[in-house]
């Protein structure tokens, strides 16, 4: 059987019809339809690029359509597709669209990263460029992000710093340390947060000493993230300083709350003792916070010490002329959580309380203790 040659215009007409159908589906279809249409548009290659670029650039198009257009362009292996994505990034305002466009640029390898780096040389597009680079998890973005981390624009510095924190590298360590003195509050906050997640630096430098100054920063948010970072590092110096700040009558309530949380992460007797001392410091909300934090200790010997301290505190509160029902109820429940068996007689006596919350919490604690015995 002889196969006749098929005219090229027939092939071209069929391809054009498939392209138009896929584009129509991309515009009018639901999410699943659009997902399937992108596969056909990727297969169509270069002829689809101009239409996809138009969708992406058109702010009047619905957001999902623009998202699919950016995603599809990233899968079309053609220089014009890369050019369309870079052009979009030069005007983009929506961070999610920037990220999906950057993911598309990433598919072009070094050529794509180089195109993004060129944006950093243009002040109008520098933030978008660094946002795009920050969304790419690849070693090729390391050097340009290091440069961006010293940019005059604090938002550019912050974006680069956050991305670089994913790299474990001496240059990043030094950058984070330097950033704790940045004039911008958000940059300082980010640097302190990430340094608290780098305990390996404790053997290389006086990291805790470098962070301590954050407790006296004029901005409360810096005080709070510093407390959390010090708790994560958990050194003796960090604990002692947090305990001192927690006990000070001049420490704001919000910061005290963060310090209580931070000390609760440190499975050490010194941290536990700092929390026990705070049991006697009003207001009630913070005292209850301390009680709940003590109940979360995991090491058996620390659980025993926490149970003994709460047992004594419960006795004191019951003998007080003015009883604090909420605090008593919280201590009762914590004693059950800690499986503190010596508390059974005291908890049993609470079942006769006129306060329904105390009764309820004491009963719950007794059930926990019975289940553990």
mmCIF file of C-alpha atoms in Angstrom:
data_model
loop_
_atom_site.group_PDB
_atom_site.id
_atom_site.type_symbol
_atom_site.label_atom_id
_atom_site.label_comp_id
_atom_site.label_asym_id
_atom_site.label_seq_id
_atom_site.Cartn_x
_atom_site.Cartn_y
_atom_site.Cartn_z
ATOM 1 C CA UNK A 1 0.000 0.000 0.000
ATOM 2 C CA UNK A 2 1.422 3.368 -1.057
ATOM 3 C CA UNK A 3 1.191 6.290 1.396
ATOM 4 C CA UNK A 4 0.596 9.618 -0.278
ATOM 5 C CA UNK A 5 2.599 12.647 0.865
ATOM 6 C CA UNK A 6 0.451 14.801 3.187
ATOM 7 C CA UNK A 7 0.664 18.530 2.437
ATOM 8 C CA UNK A 8 2.445 20.614 5.095
ATOM 9 C CA UNK A 9 -0.452 23.029 5.421
ATOM 10 C CA UNK A 10 -2.654 20.165 6.640
ATOM 11 C CA UNK A 11 -0.134 19.395 9.408
ATOM 12 C CA UNK A 12 0.043 23.109 10.172
ATOM 13 C CA UNK A 13 -3.726 23.473 10.272
ATOM 14 C CA UNK A 14 -4.119 20.522 12.627
ATOM 15 C CA UNK A 15 -1.414 21.861 14.967
ATOM 16 C CA UNK A 16 -3.008 25.312 14.972
ATOM 17 C CA UNK A 17 -6.390 23.834 15.810
ATOM 18 C CA UNK A 18 -4.903 21.836 18.700
ATOM 19 C CA UNK A 19 -3.138 24.945 19.962
ATOM 20 C CA UNK A 20 -6.312 27.044 19.805
ATOM 21 C CA UNK A 21 -8.279 24.338 21.590
ATOM 22 C CA UNK A 22 -5.690 24.088 24.360
ATOM 23 C CA UNK A 23 -5.578 27.878 24.786
ATOM 24 C CA UNK A 24 -9.368 28.046 24.928
ATOM 25 C CA UNK A 25 -9.365 25.334 27.580
ATOM 26 C CA UNK A 26 -6.720 27.239 29.528
ATOM 27 C CA UNK A 27 -8.945 30.332 29.536
ATOM 28 C CA UNK A 28 -12.344 28.779 30.243
ATOM 29 C CA UNK A 29 -11.639 25.424 31.877
ATOM 30 C CA UNK A 30 -11.595 24.434 35.539
ATOM 31 C CA UNK A 31 -8.360 23.613 37.360
ATOM 32 C CA UNK A 32 -8.148 20.052 36.032
ATOM 33 C CA UNK A 33 -8.893 21.167 32.472
ATOM 34 C CA UNK A 34 -6.203 23.817 32.705
ATOM 35 C CA UNK A 35 -3.720 21.306 34.072
ATOM 36 C CA UNK A 36 -4.293 19.027 31.086
ATOM 37 C CA UNK A 37 -4.158 21.970 28.663
ATOM 38 C CA UNK A 38 -0.693 22.934 29.867
ATOM 39 C CA UNK A 39 0.635 19.567 28.732
ATOM 40 C CA UNK A 40 -0.592 20.229 25.198
ATOM 41 C CA UNK A 41 0.792 23.767 25.238
ATOM 42 C CA UNK A 42 4.218 22.513 26.300
ATOM 43 C CA UNK A 43 4.117 20.068 23.392
ATOM 44 C CA UNK A 44 3.149 22.925 21.073
ATOM 45 C CA UNK A 45 6.376 24.695 21.998
ATOM 46 C CA UNK A 46 7.286 28.048 20.470
ATOM 47 C CA UNK A 47 3.872 28.818 18.865
ATOM 48 C CA UNK A 48 2.292 28.891 22.356
ATOM 49 C CA UNK A 49 4.820 31.285 23.901
ATOM 50 C CA UNK A 50 3.404 34.595 22.694
ATOM 51 C CA UNK A 51 -0.143 33.780 23.848
ATOM 52 C CA UNK A 52 1.055 32.508 27.218
ATOM 53 C CA UNK A 53 3.189 35.598 27.694
ATOM 54 C CA UNK A 54 0.168 37.793 26.922
ATOM 55 C CA UNK A 55 -1.900 36.010 29.589
ATOM 56 C CA UNK A 56 0.903 36.356 32.111
ATOM 57 C CA UNK A 57 1.373 40.079 31.493
ATOM 58 C CA UNK A 58 -2.378 40.869 31.534
ATOM 59 C CA UNK A 59 -3.362 41.951 35.049
ATOM 60 C CA UNK A 60 -7.024 41.742 34.053
ATOM 61 C CA UNK A 61 -6.725 37.966 33.592
ATOM 62 C CA UNK A 62 -7.756 35.856 36.549
ATOM 63 C CA UNK A 63 -4.909 34.950 38.898
ATOM 64 C CA UNK A 64 -5.084 31.204 38.285
ATOM 65 C CA UNK A 65 -4.799 31.672 34.506
ATOM 66 C CA UNK A 66 -1.677 33.796 34.973
ATOM 67 C CA UNK A 67 -0.257 31.171 37.338
ATOM 68 C CA UNK A 68 -0.754 28.442 34.741
ATOM 69 C CA UNK A 69 0.750 30.648 32.032
ATOM 70 C CA UNK A 70 3.899 31.195 34.122
ATOM 71 C CA UNK A 71 4.142 27.514 34.978
ATOM 72 C CA UNK A 72 3.739 26.465 31.354
ATOM 73 C CA UNK A 73 6.317 28.938 30.054
ATOM 74 C CA UNK A 74 8.804 27.444 32.483
ATOM 75 C CA UNK A 75 8.352 24.080 30.820
ATOM 76 C CA UNK A 76 8.742 25.293 27.236
ATOM 77 C CA UNK A 77 12.411 24.822 26.431
ATOM 78 C CA UNK A 78 12.928 27.862 24.253
ATOM 79 C CA UNK A 79 14.824 31.171 24.750
ATOM 80 C CA UNK A 80 11.660 33.149 24.027
ATOM 81 C CA UNK A 81 9.962 31.471 26.980
ATOM 82 C CA UNK A 82 12.803 32.561 29.263
ATOM 83 C CA UNK A 83 12.589 36.081 27.834
ATOM 84 C CA UNK A 84 8.839 36.181 28.528
ATOM 85 C CA UNK A 85 9.345 35.126 32.145
ATOM 86 C CA UNK A 86 12.083 37.709 32.726
ATOM 87 C CA UNK A 87 9.909 40.435 31.176
ATOM 88 C CA UNK A 88 7.120 39.463 33.543
ATOM 89 C CA UNK A 89 9.432 39.595 36.554
ATOM 90 C CA UNK A 90 10.308 43.175 35.622
ATOM 91 C CA UNK A 91 6.745 44.236 36.374
ATOM 92 C CA UNK A 92 5.530 41.584 38.816
ATOM 93 C CA UNK A 93 3.925 42.598 42.115
ATOM 94 C CA UNK A 94 2.393 39.314 43.264
ATOM 95 C CA UNK A 95 4.955 37.289 45.238
ATOM 96 C CA UNK A 96 3.333 33.928 44.448
ATOM 97 C CA UNK A 97 3.459 34.652 40.736
ATOM 98 C CA UNK A 98 7.059 35.765 41.128
ATOM 99 C CA UNK A 99 7.870 32.437 42.753
ATOM 100 C CA UNK A 100 6.212 30.320 40.063
ATOM 101 C CA UNK A 101 7.898 32.420 37.355
ATOM 102 C CA UNK A 102 11.243 31.995 39.136
ATOM 103 C CA UNK A 103 10.657 28.261 39.277
ATOM 104 C CA UNK A 104 10.186 28.373 35.508
ATOM 105 C CA UNK A 105 13.381 30.390 35.055
ATOM 106 C CA UNK A 106 15.198 27.784 37.148
ATOM 107 C CA UNK A 107 14.444 25.174 34.471
ATOM 108 C CA UNK A 108 16.795 27.051 32.135
ATOM 109 C CA UNK A 109 19.780 26.318 34.404
ATOM 110 C CA UNK A 110 22.686 28.760 34.495
ATOM 111 C CA UNK A 111 21.202 30.816 31.670
ATOM 112 C CA UNK A 112 18.094 31.395 33.762
ATOM 113 C CA UNK A 113 20.014 32.308 36.910
ATOM 114 C CA UNK A 114 22.236 34.667 34.894
ATOM 115 C CA UNK A 115 19.123 36.410 33.591
ATOM 116 C CA UNK A 116 17.874 36.934 37.142
ATOM 117 C CA UNK A 117 21.263 38.221 38.267
ATOM 118 C CA UNK A 118 21.054 40.866 35.539
ATOM 119 C CA UNK A 119 17.901 42.163 37.210
ATOM 120 C CA UNK A 120 19.922 42.914 40.354
ATOM 121 C CA UNK A 121 21.877 45.521 38.396
ATOM 122 C CA UNK A 122 18.684 47.448 37.714
ATOM 123 C CA UNK A 123 17.393 49.281 40.828
ATOM 124 C CA UNK A 124 13.775 49.165 39.675
ATOM 125 C CA UNK A 125 13.830 45.360 39.424
ATOM 126 C CA UNK A 126 16.316 44.504 42.176
ATOM 127 C CA UNK A 127 13.731 43.397 44.753
ATOM 128 C CA UNK A 128 11.872 41.227 42.264
ATOM 129 C CA UNK A 129 15.163 39.734 41.105
ATOM 130 C CA UNK A 130 16.283 38.820 44.597
ATOM 131 C CA UNK A 131 12.816 37.414 45.421
ATOM 132 C CA UNK A 132 13.082 35.208 42.351
ATOM 133 C CA UNK A 133 16.623 34.080 43.216
ATOM 134 C CA UNK A 134 15.565 33.402 46.801
ATOM 135 C CA UNK A 135 12.925 30.945 45.627
ATOM 136 C CA UNK A 136 15.507 28.832 43.773
ATOM 137 C CA UNK A 137 17.171 26.200 45.936
ATOM 138 C CA UNK A 138 20.440 25.816 44.052
ATOM 139 C CA UNK A 139 24.089 26.592 44.733
ATOM 140 C CA UNK A 140 24.242 28.891 41.695
ATOM 141 C CA UNK A 141 22.227 31.557 43.534
ATOM 142 C CA UNK A 142 24.618 31.659 46.521
ATOM 143 C CA UNK A 143 27.062 34.304 45.241
ATOM 144 C CA UNK A 144 24.459 36.772 43.897
ATOM 145 C CA UNK A 145 22.446 36.484 47.112
ATOM 146 C CA UNK A 146 25.562 37.261 49.166
ATOM 147 C CA UNK A 147 25.945 40.456 47.172
ATOM 148 C CA UNK A 148 22.258 41.302 47.567
ATOM 149 C CA UNK A 149 22.506 40.827 51.338
ATOM 150 C CA UNK A 150 24.557 44.048 51.472
ATOM 151 C CA UNK A 151 22.126 46.071 49.354
ATOM 152 C CA UNK A 152 21.101 49.556 50.580
ATOM 153 C CA UNK A 153 17.425 48.526 50.422
ATOM 154 C CA UNK A 154 16.536 46.739 53.703
ATOM 155 C CA UNK A 155 13.841 44.645 52.014
ATOM 156 C CA UNK A 156 16.373 43.353 49.498
ATOM 157 C CA UNK A 157 18.799 42.581 52.340
ATOM 158 C CA UNK A 158 16.093 40.807 54.289
ATOM 159 C CA UNK A 159 14.988 38.677 51.335
ATOM 160 C CA UNK A 160 18.574 37.664 50.529
ATOM 161 C CA UNK A 161 19.378 36.930 54.174
ATOM 162 C CA UNK A 162 16.344 34.682 54.600
ATOM 163 C CA UNK A 163 17.298 32.686 51.501
ATOM 164 C CA UNK A 164 20.964 32.403 52.497
ATOM 165 C CA UNK A 165 20.012 31.049 55.924
ATOM 166 C CA UNK A 166 19.236 27.765 54.145
ATOM 167 C CA UNK A 167 22.950 27.403 53.361
ATOM 168 C CA UNK A 168 25.394 26.144 55.979
ATOM 169 C CA UNK A 169 28.506 28.073 55.090
ATOM 170 C CA UNK A 170 31.035 30.217 57.041
ATOM 171 C CA UNK A 171 30.209 33.252 54.902
ATOM 172 C CA UNK A 172 26.564 32.945 55.878
ATOM 173 C CA UNK A 173 27.500 32.623 59.557
ATOM 174 C CA UNK A 174 29.495 35.862 59.365
ATOM 175 C CA UNK A 175 26.728 37.566 57.430
ATOM 176 C CA UNK A 176 24.133 36.625 60.064
ATOM 177 C CA UNK A 177 26.376 37.857 62.875
ATOM 178 C CA UNK A 178 26.930 41.174 61.118
ATOM 179 C CA UNK A 179 23.197 41.475 60.471
ATOM 180 C CA UNK A 180 22.425 41.406 64.216
ATOM 181 C CA UNK A 181 23.689 45.011 64.164
ATOM 182 C CA UNK A 182 21.772 46.004 61.025
ATOM 183 C CA UNK A 183 19.936 49.339 61.373
ATOM 184 C CA UNK A 184 16.740 47.708 60.109
ATOM 185 C CA UNK A 185 14.666 45.928 62.763
ATOM 186 C CA UNK A 186 13.323 43.221 60.450
ATOM 187 C CA UNK A 187 16.838 42.321 59.280
ATOM 188 C CA UNK A 188 18.108 42.101 62.875
ATOM 189 C CA UNK A 189 15.146 39.955 63.853
ATOM 190 C CA UNK A 190 15.736 37.529 60.989
ATOM 191 C CA UNK A 191 19.455 37.242 61.729
ATOM 192 C CA UNK A 192 18.895 36.530 65.432
ATOM 193 C CA UNK A 193 16.220 33.946 64.651
ATOM 194 C CA UNK A 194 18.472 31.976 62.318
ATOM 195 C CA UNK A 195 21.520 32.200 64.600
ATOM 196 C CA UNK A 196 19.421 30.537 67.279
ATOM 197 C CA UNK A 197 19.115 27.583 64.898
ATOM 198 C CA UNK A 198 22.894 27.217 64.480
ATOM 199 C CA UNK A 199 24.124 25.511 67.673
ATOM 200 C CA UNK A 200 27.208 24.268 65.782
ATOM 201 C CA UNK A 201 28.558 27.826 66.053
ATOM 202 C CA UNK A 202 28.820 27.543 69.838
ATOM 203 C CA UNK A 203 32.120 25.687 69.432
ATOM 204 C CA UNK A 204 33.480 28.299 67.039
ATOM 205 C CA UNK A 205 32.604 31.649 68.612
ATOM 206 C CA UNK A 206 30.993 33.391 71.591
ATOM 207 C CA UNK A 207 27.611 33.223 69.908
ATOM 208 C CA UNK A 208 25.553 33.658 73.080
ATOM 209 C CA UNK A 209 27.495 36.781 74.066
ATOM 210 C CA UNK A 210 26.897 38.188 70.593
ATOM 211 C CA UNK A 211 23.153 37.604 70.945
ATOM 212 C CA UNK A 212 22.654 38.756 74.542
ATOM 213 C CA UNK A 213 22.572 42.432 73.588
ATOM 214 C CA UNK A 214 19.312 41.748 71.768
ATOM 215 C CA UNK A 215 17.557 41.399 75.130
ATOM 216 C CA UNK A 216 18.104 45.133 75.672
ATOM 217 C CA UNK A 217 17.291 46.291 72.145
ATOM 218 C CA UNK A 218 14.861 49.224 72.075
ATOM 219 C CA UNK A 219 12.446 47.185 69.944
ATOM 220 C CA UNK A 220 10.372 44.593 71.892
ATOM 221 C CA UNK A 221 10.238 42.204 68.934
ATOM 222 C CA UNK A 222 14.047 41.977 68.990
ATOM 223 C CA UNK A 223 13.972 41.246 72.739
ATOM 224 C CA UNK A 224 11.476 38.450 72.146
ATOM 225 C CA UNK A 225 13.245 36.683 69.273
ATOM 226 C CA UNK A 226 16.509 36.956 71.208
ATOM 227 C CA UNK A 227 14.934 35.177 74.174
ATOM 228 C CA UNK A 228 13.717 32.389 71.889
ATOM 229 C CA UNK A 229 17.125 32.090 70.196
ATOM 230 C CA UNK A 230 18.921 31.888 73.550
ATOM 231 C CA UNK A 231 16.511 29.207 74.722
ATOM 232 C CA UNK A 232 17.205 27.145 71.635
ATOM 233 C CA UNK A 233 20.953 27.412 72.213
ATOM 234 C CA UNK A 234 20.444 26.513 75.884
ATOM 235 C CA UNK A 235 23.906 27.245 77.273
ATOM 236 C CA UNK A 236 24.472 27.986 80.978
ATOM 237 C CA UNK A 237 25.132 31.637 80.191
ATOM 238 C CA UNK A 238 21.952 31.883 78.137
ATOM 239 C CA UNK A 239 19.868 30.311 80.913
ATOM 240 C CA UNK A 240 21.368 32.490 83.640
ATOM 241 C CA UNK A 241 20.713 35.663 81.647
ATOM 242 C CA UNK A 242 17.154 34.658 80.773
ATOM 243 C CA UNK A 243 16.484 33.849 84.443
ATOM 244 C CA UNK A 244 17.782 37.248 85.523
ATOM 245 C CA UNK A 245 15.656 39.102 82.975
ATOM 246 C CA UNK A 246 12.600 36.995 83.858
ATOM 247 C CA UNK A 247 12.894 37.860 87.562
ATOM 248 C CA UNK A 248 13.302 41.602 86.958
ATOM 249 C CA UNK A 249 10.229 43.684 87.872
ATOM 250 C CA UNK A 250 11.053 45.970 84.937
ATOM 251 C CA UNK A 251 10.697 43.232 82.293
ATOM 252 C CA UNK A 252 7.550 43.672 80.145
ATOM 253 C CA UNK A 253 4.934 40.933 80.391
ATOM 254 C CA UNK A 254 5.252 39.959 76.721
ATOM 255 C CA UNK A 255 8.991 39.405 77.033
ATOM 256 C CA UNK A 256 8.528 37.409 80.235
ATOM 257 C CA UNK A 257 6.082 35.167 78.379
ATOM 258 C CA UNK A 258 8.654 34.539 75.627
ATOM 259 C CA UNK A 259 11.367 33.811 78.205
ATOM 260 C CA UNK A 260 9.132 31.276 79.948
ATOM 261 C CA UNK A 261 8.601 29.553 76.611
ATOM 262 C CA UNK A 262 12.331 29.651 75.848
ATOM 263 C CA UNK A 263 13.322 28.152 79.207
ATOM 264 C CA UNK A 264 10.790 25.383 78.708
ATOM 265 C CA UNK A 265 12.790 24.096 75.740
ATOM 266 C CA UNK A 266 15.921 23.623 77.839
ATOM 267 C CA UNK A 267 15.995 20.264 79.582
ATOM 268 C CA UNK A 268 18.286 21.454 82.353
ATOM 269 C CA UNK A 269 17.820 21.856 86.099
ATOM 270 C CA UNK A 270 18.915 25.502 85.973
ATOM 271 C CA UNK A 271 16.123 26.289 83.495
ATOM 272 C CA UNK A 272 13.600 24.455 85.651
ATOM 273 C CA UNK A 273 14.664 26.358 88.764
ATOM 274 C CA UNK A 274 14.298 29.671 86.941
ATOM 275 C CA UNK A 275 10.740 28.709 86.054
ATOM 276 C CA UNK A 276 9.936 27.583 89.600
ATOM 277 C CA UNK A 277 11.122 30.951 90.921
ATOM 278 C CA UNK A 278 8.741 32.655 88.473
ATOM 279 C CA UNK A 279 5.766 30.804 89.981
ATOM 280 C CA UNK A 280 5.511 33.503 92.628
ATOM 281 C CA UNK A 281 5.546 36.428 90.208
ATOM 282 C CA UNK A 282 2.160 37.806 89.121
ATOM 283 C CA UNK A 283 0.130 38.237 86.987
ATOM 284 C CA UNK A 284 -1.861 35.002 87.099
ATOM 285 C CA UNK A 285 -1.711 34.498 83.331
ATOM 286 C CA UNK A 286 2.088 34.242 83.459
ATOM 287 C CA UNK A 287 2.003 31.987 86.524
ATOM 288 C CA UNK A 288 -0.306 29.618 84.636
ATOM 289 C CA UNK A 289 2.074 29.813 81.671
ATOM 290 C CA UNK A 290 4.898 28.707 83.984
ATOM 291 C CA UNK A 291 2.804 25.822 85.337
ATOM 292 C CA UNK A 292 1.958 24.575 81.857
ATOM 293 C CA UNK A 293 5.607 24.895 80.807
ATOM 294 C CA UNK A 294 6.832 22.894 83.811
ATOM 295 C CA UNK A 295 4.399 20.128 82.883
ATOM 296 C CA UNK A 296 6.151 19.710 79.507
ATOM 297 C CA UNK A 297 9.561 18.641 80.845
ATOM 298 C CA UNK A 298 10.475 15.175 79.536
ATOM 299 C CA UNK A 299 13.467 13.957 81.580
ATOM 300 C CA UNK A 300 12.286 11.823 84.549
ATOM 301 C CA UNK A 301 14.424 13.576 87.173
ATOM 302 C CA UNK A 302 13.266 16.995 85.966
ATOM 303 C CA UNK A 303 9.655 15.818 85.930
ATOM 304 C CA UNK A 304 10.059 14.738 89.536
ATOM 305 C CA UNK A 305 11.489 18.117 90.531
ATOM 306 C CA UNK A 306 8.742 19.954 88.646
ATOM 307 C CA UNK A 307 6.123 17.796 90.364
ATOM 308 C CA UNK A 308 7.592 18.480 93.810
ATOM 309 C CA UNK A 309 7.666 22.226 93.160
ATOM 310 C CA UNK A 310 4.074 22.308 91.885
ATOM 311 C CA UNK A 311 2.908 20.144 94.776
ATOM 312 C CA UNK A 312 4.407 22.646 97.232
ATOM 313 C CA UNK A 313 2.916 25.548 95.289
ATOM 314 C CA UNK A 314 -0.528 23.949 95.388
ATOM 315 C CA UNK A 315 -0.274 23.571 99.154
ATOM 316 C CA UNK A 316 0.668 27.242 99.512
ATOM 317 C CA UNK A 317 -2.241 28.383 97.354
ATOM 318 C CA UNK A 318 -4.733 26.253 99.268
ATOM 319 C CA UNK A 319 -3.560 27.723 102.575
ATOM 320 C CA UNK A 320 -3.681 31.297 101.270
ATOM 321 C CA UNK A 321 -6.473 33.534 102.506
ATOM 322 C CA UNK A 322 -7.259 34.702 98.963
ATOM 323 C CA UNK A 323 -7.271 31.624 96.754
ATOM 324 C CA UNK A 324 -6.569 31.778 93.018
ATOM 325 C CA UNK A 325 -8.927 29.262 91.454
ATOM 326 C CA UNK A 326 -7.500 29.390 87.952
ATOM 327 C CA UNK A 327 -3.947 28.827 89.172
ATOM 328 C CA UNK A 328 -4.994 25.990 91.492
ATOM 329 C CA UNK A 329 -6.848 24.263 88.637
ATOM 330 C CA UNK A 330 -3.836 24.630 86.316
ATOM 331 C CA UNK A 331 -1.457 23.169 88.919
ATOM 332 C CA UNK A 332 -3.816 20.250 89.560
ATOM 333 C CA UNK A 333 -3.902 19.353 85.869
ATOM 334 C CA UNK A 334 -0.122 19.731 85.554
ATOM 335 C CA UNK A 335 0.444 17.309 88.437
ATOM 336 C CA UNK A 336 -1.577 14.723 86.546
ATOM 337 C CA UNK A 337 0.392 15.354 83.365
ATOM 338 C CA UNK A 338 3.656 14.901 85.283
ATOM 339 C CA UNK A 339 2.381 11.635 86.792
ATOM 340 C CA UNK A 340 3.202 12.962 90.274
ATOM 341 C CA UNK A 341 1.744 10.216 92.471
ATOM 342 C CA UNK A 342 2.428 11.962 95.838
ATOM 343 C CA UNK A 343 -0.177 14.545 94.806
ATOM 344 C CA UNK A 344 -3.080 12.057 94.941
ATOM 345 C CA UNK A 345 -4.272 12.975 98.495
ATOM 346 C CA UNK A 346 -4.161 16.706 97.747
ATOM 347 C CA UNK A 347 -5.926 16.258 94.412
ATOM 348 C CA UNK A 348 -8.578 14.107 96.079
ATOM 349 C CA UNK A 349 -9.280 16.897 98.566
ATOM 350 C CA UNK A 350 -9.860 19.269 95.647
ATOM 351 C CA UNK A 351 -12.860 17.193 94.600
ATOM 352 C CA UNK A 352 -14.747 18.901 97.454
ATOM 353 C CA UNK A 353 -13.951 22.385 96.116
ATOM 354 C CA UNK A 354 -16.836 24.750 95.455
ATOM 355 C CA UNK A 355 -15.089 25.831 92.249
ATOM 356 C CA UNK A 356 -16.331 23.639 89.341
ATOM 357 C CA UNK A 357 -13.149 24.268 87.307
ATOM 358 C CA UNK A 358 -10.961 23.048 90.172
ATOM 359 C CA UNK A 359 -13.154 19.952 90.561
ATOM 360 C CA UNK A 360 -12.984 19.211 86.841
ATOM 361 C CA UNK A 361 -9.202 19.600 86.592
ATOM 362 C CA UNK A 362 -8.554 17.632 89.778
ATOM 363 C CA UNK A 363 -10.741 14.786 88.482
ATOM 364 C CA UNK A 364 -8.860 14.782 85.152
ATOM 365 C CA UNK A 365 -5.518 14.682 86.975
ATOM 366 C CA UNK A 366 -6.630 11.809 89.190
ATOM 367 C CA UNK A 367 -7.716 9.837 86.106
ATOM 368 C CA UNK A 368 -4.269 10.350 84.587
ATOM 369 C CA UNK A 369 -2.559 9.201 87.774
ATOM 370 C CA UNK A 370 -4.819 6.157 88.076
ATOM 371 C CA UNK A 371 -4.129 5.155 84.483
ATOM 372 C CA UNK A 372 -0.372 5.349 85.122
ATOM 373 C CA UNK A 373 -0.340 3.397 88.370
#
